[in-house]
Amino acid sequence: MKIKKSAIENICDAARNTYPNEFISLLGSKDGVIEELVVLPATYGRNFSSLRIDLLPPDSSVVGNIHSHPSPNATPSKADIHVFRKTGQMHLIIAYPFSSESIKAYNAEGNSIELEVIE
């Protein structure tokens, strides 16, 4: 999957602004490229975050979610994988210190996948 550099920058900013709480949002794509964050009402906590998925209008552009880990560990937990399975096929975790290098991509089963950053 591909992601625009501008979307990566938005993800980094959102994670930094929410720290020390976790950040969560959905990923919107066009033509197979993640271009934007789809922001829904959410709850941000120290070791958790949750989205109001029930408020998402039918939208085929949503391909997955992004959330932050306030630690340097970007490995998905069992709870993360449970959310992955509900929100699409592409999932990102950004770990502290919230840079493009600390973003990891996973499929709905929690297996690592490649993410290509484009302009």
XYZ file of N, CA and C in Angstrom:
357
model
N 0.853 -1.175 0.000
C 0.000 0.000 0.000
C 0.890 1.225 0.000
N 0.382 2.287 -0.617
C 1.098 3.558 -0.700
C 0.401 4.593 0.173
N 1.209 5.547 0.652
C 0.673 6.638 1.457
C 1.386 7.921 1.069
N 0.621 8.999 0.990
C 1.216 10.296 0.663
C 2.009 10.824 1.861
N 3.101 11.501 1.534
C 3.949 12.094 2.562
C 3.153 13.065 3.437
N 2.221 13.800 2.831
C 1.405 14.748 3.602
C 0.542 14.032 4.640
N 0.059 12.829 4.326
C -0.716 12.050 5.294
C 0.181 11.599 6.449
N 1.413 11.208 6.135
C 2.377 10.826 7.186
C 2.622 12.012 8.113
N 2.811 13.194 7.542
C 3.040 14.394 8.357
C 1.854 14.672 9.267
N 0.625 14.511 8.753
C -0.577 14.709 9.574
C -0.647 13.691 10.704
N -0.291 12.447 10.412
C -0.292 11.391 11.431
C 0.708 11.728 12.534
N 1.919 12.126 12.154
C 2.945 12.477 13.146
C 2.473 13.627 14.031
N 1.896 14.659 13.420
C 1.397 15.811 14.187
C 0.286 15.395 15.148
N -0.655 14.597 14.671
C -1.774 14.173 15.518
C -1.276 13.347 16.699
N -0.343 12.449 16.456
C 0.195 11.620 17.547
C 0.933 12.476 18.570
N 1.726 13.422 18.096
C 2.466 14.307 19.017
C 1.505 15.170 19.837
N 0.446 15.674 19.179
C -0.498 16.554 19.864
C -1.362 15.817 20.881
N -1.521 14.517 20.720
C -2.352 13.723 21.623
C -1.534 13.113 22.760
N -0.229 12.988 22.563
C 0.673 12.394 23.558
C 0.539 13.099 24.898
N 0.485 12.411 26.015
C 0.834 11.009 26.258
C -0.314 10.027 26.023
N -1.457 10.532 25.554
C -2.567 9.635 25.229
C -2.374 9.047 23.837
N -3.090 7.964 23.574
C -3.081 7.370 22.247
C -3.977 8.172 21.318
N -3.583 8.247 20.064
C -4.367 8.860 19.005
C -4.945 7.750 18.136
N -6.152 7.945 17.589
C -6.727 6.988 16.648
C -7.540 7.730 15.593
N -7.488 7.231 14.374
C -8.258 7.784 13.263
C -8.367 6.706 12.190
N -9.221 6.950 11.221
C -9.328 6.049 10.073
C -8.482 6.592 8.929
N -8.166 5.725 7.982
C -7.353 6.078 6.826
C -8.223 6.133 5.577
N -8.173 7.232 4.863
C -8.923 7.374 3.617
C -8.002 7.278 2.420
N -8.430 6.542 1.395
C -7.583 6.368 0.217
C -8.333 6.719 -1.063
N -7.546 6.970 -2.085
C -8.079 7.202 -3.422
C -7.135 6.492 -4.385
N -7.691 5.638 -5.224
C -6.895 4.901 -6.205
C -5.748 4.121 -5.564
N -6.007 3.529 -4.393
C -5.005 2.697 -3.734
C -3.919 3.447 -2.992
N -4.092 4.757 -2.818
C -3.108 5.572 -2.102
C -3.793 6.221 -0.904
N -3.240 6.015 0.288
C -3.780 6.672 1.481
C -3.441 8.155 1.379
N -4.498 8.980 1.426
C -4.318 10.421 1.250
C -4.710 11.246 2.463
N -5.553 10.687 3.342
C -6.083 11.521 4.407
C -6.462 10.710 5.633
N -6.640 11.448 6.712
C -7.199 10.878 7.935
C -8.696 11.154 7.920
N -9.471 10.136 8.256
C -10.916 10.286 8.385
C -11.192 10.348 9.882
N -11.477 11.547 10.357
C -11.600 11.784 11.790
C -13.052 11.608 12.224
N -13.236 10.769 13.232
C -14.539 10.547 13.860
C -14.419 10.895 15.337
N -15.538 11.112 16.020
C -15.450 11.276 17.468
C -14.715 10.076 18.078
N -13.813 10.374 19.010
C -12.974 9.327 19.589
C -12.704 9.623 21.053
N -12.251 8.608 21.742
C -11.786 8.727 23.120
C -10.303 8.405 23.118
N -9.510 9.294 23.701
C -8.066 9.101 23.767
C -7.667 8.921 25.226
N -6.959 7.831 25.527
C -6.514 7.564 26.885
C -5.040 7.210 26.918
N -4.522 6.994 28.122
C -3.095 6.697 28.308
C -2.670 5.409 27.608
N -3.477 4.373 27.673
C -3.109 3.090 27.056
C -4.225 2.538 26.182
N -5.082 3.412 25.706
C -6.183 2.961 24.853
C -6.703 4.132 24.038
N -7.426 3.808 23.005
C -8.182 4.787 22.232
C -9.336 4.046 21.579
N -10.408 4.763 21.304
C -11.546 4.119 20.643
C -12.244 5.125 19.748
N -12.832 4.590 18.681
C -13.542 5.391 17.691
C -15.026 5.101 17.725
N -15.824 6.069 17.336
C -17.263 5.869 17.167
C -17.505 5.414 15.727
N -17.191 4.150 15.437
C -17.348 3.587 14.091
C -18.793 3.681 13.623
N -19.732 3.643 14.568
C -21.151 3.713 14.200
C -21.514 5.036 13.539
N -20.668 6.046 13.664
C -20.930 7.348 13.057
C -20.302 7.488 11.668
N -19.632 6.444 11.188
C -19.012 6.497 9.865
C -20.065 6.296 8.791
N -20.217 7.280 7.899
C -21.159 7.079 6.796
C -20.593 6.038 5.827
N -21.450 5.412 5.028
C -20.927 4.450 4.047
C -19.877 5.146 3.177
N -18.672 4.623 3.211
C -17.563 5.292 2.536
C -16.547 4.251 2.104
N -16.485 3.998 0.815
C -15.567 2.973 0.324
C -14.118 3.431 0.337
N -13.855 4.695 0.667
C -12.472 5.172 0.686
C -11.737 4.796 1.962
N -12.445 4.359 3.010
C -11.793 3.983 4.266
C -11.174 2.597 4.100
N -9.843 2.529 4.315
C -9.122 1.270 4.118
C -8.568 0.677 5.402
N -8.659 1.411 6.507
C -8.124 0.900 7.764
C -8.028 1.999 8.793
N -7.131 1.810 9.766
C -6.984 2.814 10.811
C -5.524 3.060 11.139
N -5.314 4.143 11.859
C -4.012 4.522 12.396
C -4.210 4.797 13.869
N -3.301 4.297 14.689
C -3.312 4.725 16.082
C -1.880 4.800 16.588
N -1.711 5.528 17.662
C -0.373 5.729 18.213
C -0.179 4.859 19.447
N 1.087 4.536 19.683
C 1.521 3.893 20.926
C 2.459 4.884 21.610
N 2.145 5.301 22.831
C 2.987 6.284 23.521
C 4.347 5.727 23.965
N 4.657 4.506 23.569
C 5.962 3.901 23.845
C 6.675 3.683 22.515
N 7.940 3.273 22.520
C 8.661 3.010 21.270
C 8.253 1.703 20.579
N 7.301 0.973 21.126
C 6.885 -0.331 20.596
C 5.685 -0.175 19.657
N 5.873 -0.511 18.381
C 4.789 -0.411 17.392
C 4.178 -1.771 17.068
N 4.375 -2.762 17.927
C 3.803 -4.090 17.712
C 2.332 -4.078 18.118
N 1.431 -4.632 17.280
C 0.009 -4.635 17.642
C -0.301 -5.604 18.779
N -1.184 -5.174 19.666
C -1.682 -6.032 20.743
C -2.866 -6.849 20.229
N -3.359 -7.767 21.051
C -4.574 -8.519 20.679
C -5.751 -7.573 20.492
N -5.845 -6.559 21.347
C -6.931 -5.579 21.211
C -6.791 -4.795 19.906
N -5.556 -4.457 19.523
C -5.334 -3.759 18.251
C -5.823 -4.603 17.085
N -5.477 -5.878 17.076
C -5.877 -6.769 15.984
C -7.393 -6.909 15.931
N -8.036 -6.920 17.084
C -9.504 -6.972 17.116
C -10.093 -5.754 16.389
N -9.526 -4.571 16.624
C -9.978 -3.358 15.944
C -9.616 -3.420 14.464
N -8.420 -3.926 14.142
C -8.004 -4.050 12.737
C -9.068 -4.792 11.939
N -9.564 -5.880 12.477
C -10.516 -6.731 11.758
C -11.844 -6.030 11.486
N -12.134 -4.969 12.220
C -13.398 -4.244 12.058
C -13.298 -3.041 11.133
N -12.072 -2.618 10.817
C -11.935 -1.323 10.144
C -11.171 -1.360 8.825
N -10.996 -2.512 8.210
C -10.361 -2.536 6.894
C -9.177 -3.472 6.800
N -8.378 -3.269 5.761
C -7.267 -4.178 5.462
C -5.888 -3.587 5.705
N -5.790 -2.293 5.968
C -4.502 -1.619 6.135
C -4.502 -0.870 7.453
N -3.523 -1.160 8.294
C -3.503 -0.555 9.625
C -2.103 -0.074 9.947
N -2.042 1.098 10.534
C -0.768 1.691 10.886
C -0.699 1.910 12.387
N 0.485 1.694 12.926
C 0.770 2.060 14.313
C 1.990 2.963 14.274
N 1.863 4.121 14.894
C 2.997 5.025 15.027
C 3.419 5.032 16.489
N 4.680 4.734 16.718
C 5.211 4.655 18.075
C 6.004 5.927 18.402
N 6.165 6.167 19.679
C 6.990 7.280 20.146
C 8.389 7.126 19.562
N 9.006 8.108 18.982
C 8.792 9.542 19.097
C 7.930 10.154 17.992
N 7.118 9.347 17.329
C 6.132 9.819 16.358
C 6.765 10.473 15.124
N 7.620 9.719 14.469
C 8.256 10.154 13.227
C 7.863 9.183 12.118
N 8.167 9.543 10.888
C 7.853 8.642 9.775
C 8.565 7.303 9.934
N 9.720 7.303 10.573
C 10.473 6.065 10.790
C 9.843 5.165 11.857
N 8.962 5.714 12.679
C 8.362 4.907 13.751
C 6.977 4.390 13.396
N 6.586 4.505 12.110
C 5.297 3.985 11.642
C 5.493 2.589 11.072
N 4.655 1.659 11.513
C 4.669 0.285 11.002
C 3.287 -0.024 10.435
N 3.265 -0.828 9.368
C 2.013 -1.176 8.689
C 1.703 -2.652 8.890
N 0.398 -2.951 9.025
C -0.067 -4.315 9.272
C -1.338 -4.583 8.472
N -1.584 -5.862 8.199
C -2.860 -6.244 7.601
C -3.861 -6.501 8.727
N -5.069 -6.911 8.375
C -6.130 -7.099 9.370
C -5.833 -8.218 10.358
N -4.900 -9.100 10.016
C -4.519 -10.196 10.915
C -3.343 -9.828 11.815
N -2.781 -8.633 11.623
C -1.665 -8.180 12.442
C -0.301 -8.553 11.889
N -0.261 -9.000 10.626
C 1.015 -9.320 9.992
C 1.605 -8.067 9.359
N 2.899 -7.895 9.508
C 3.596 -6.740 8.961
C 3.506 -6.727 7.441
N 3.245 -5.532 6.880
C 3.195 -5.368 5.425
C 3.989 -4.126 5.047
N 4.317 -4.007 3.775
C 5.114 -2.893 3.289
C 4.258 -1.648 3.093
N 4.824 -0.516 3.423
C 4.181 0.774 3.221
C 5.151 1.659 2.449
N 4.703 2.158 1.302
C 5.546 3.017 0.468
C 5.062 4.453 0.575
N 5.968 5.339 0.962
C 5.651 6.764 1.085
C 5.939 7.439 -0.252
N 4.942 8.186 -0.755
C 5.101 8.899 -2.025
C 4.784 10.380 -1.828
N 5.211 11.175 -2.769
C 4.924 12.625 -2.717
C 3.477 12.797 -3.065
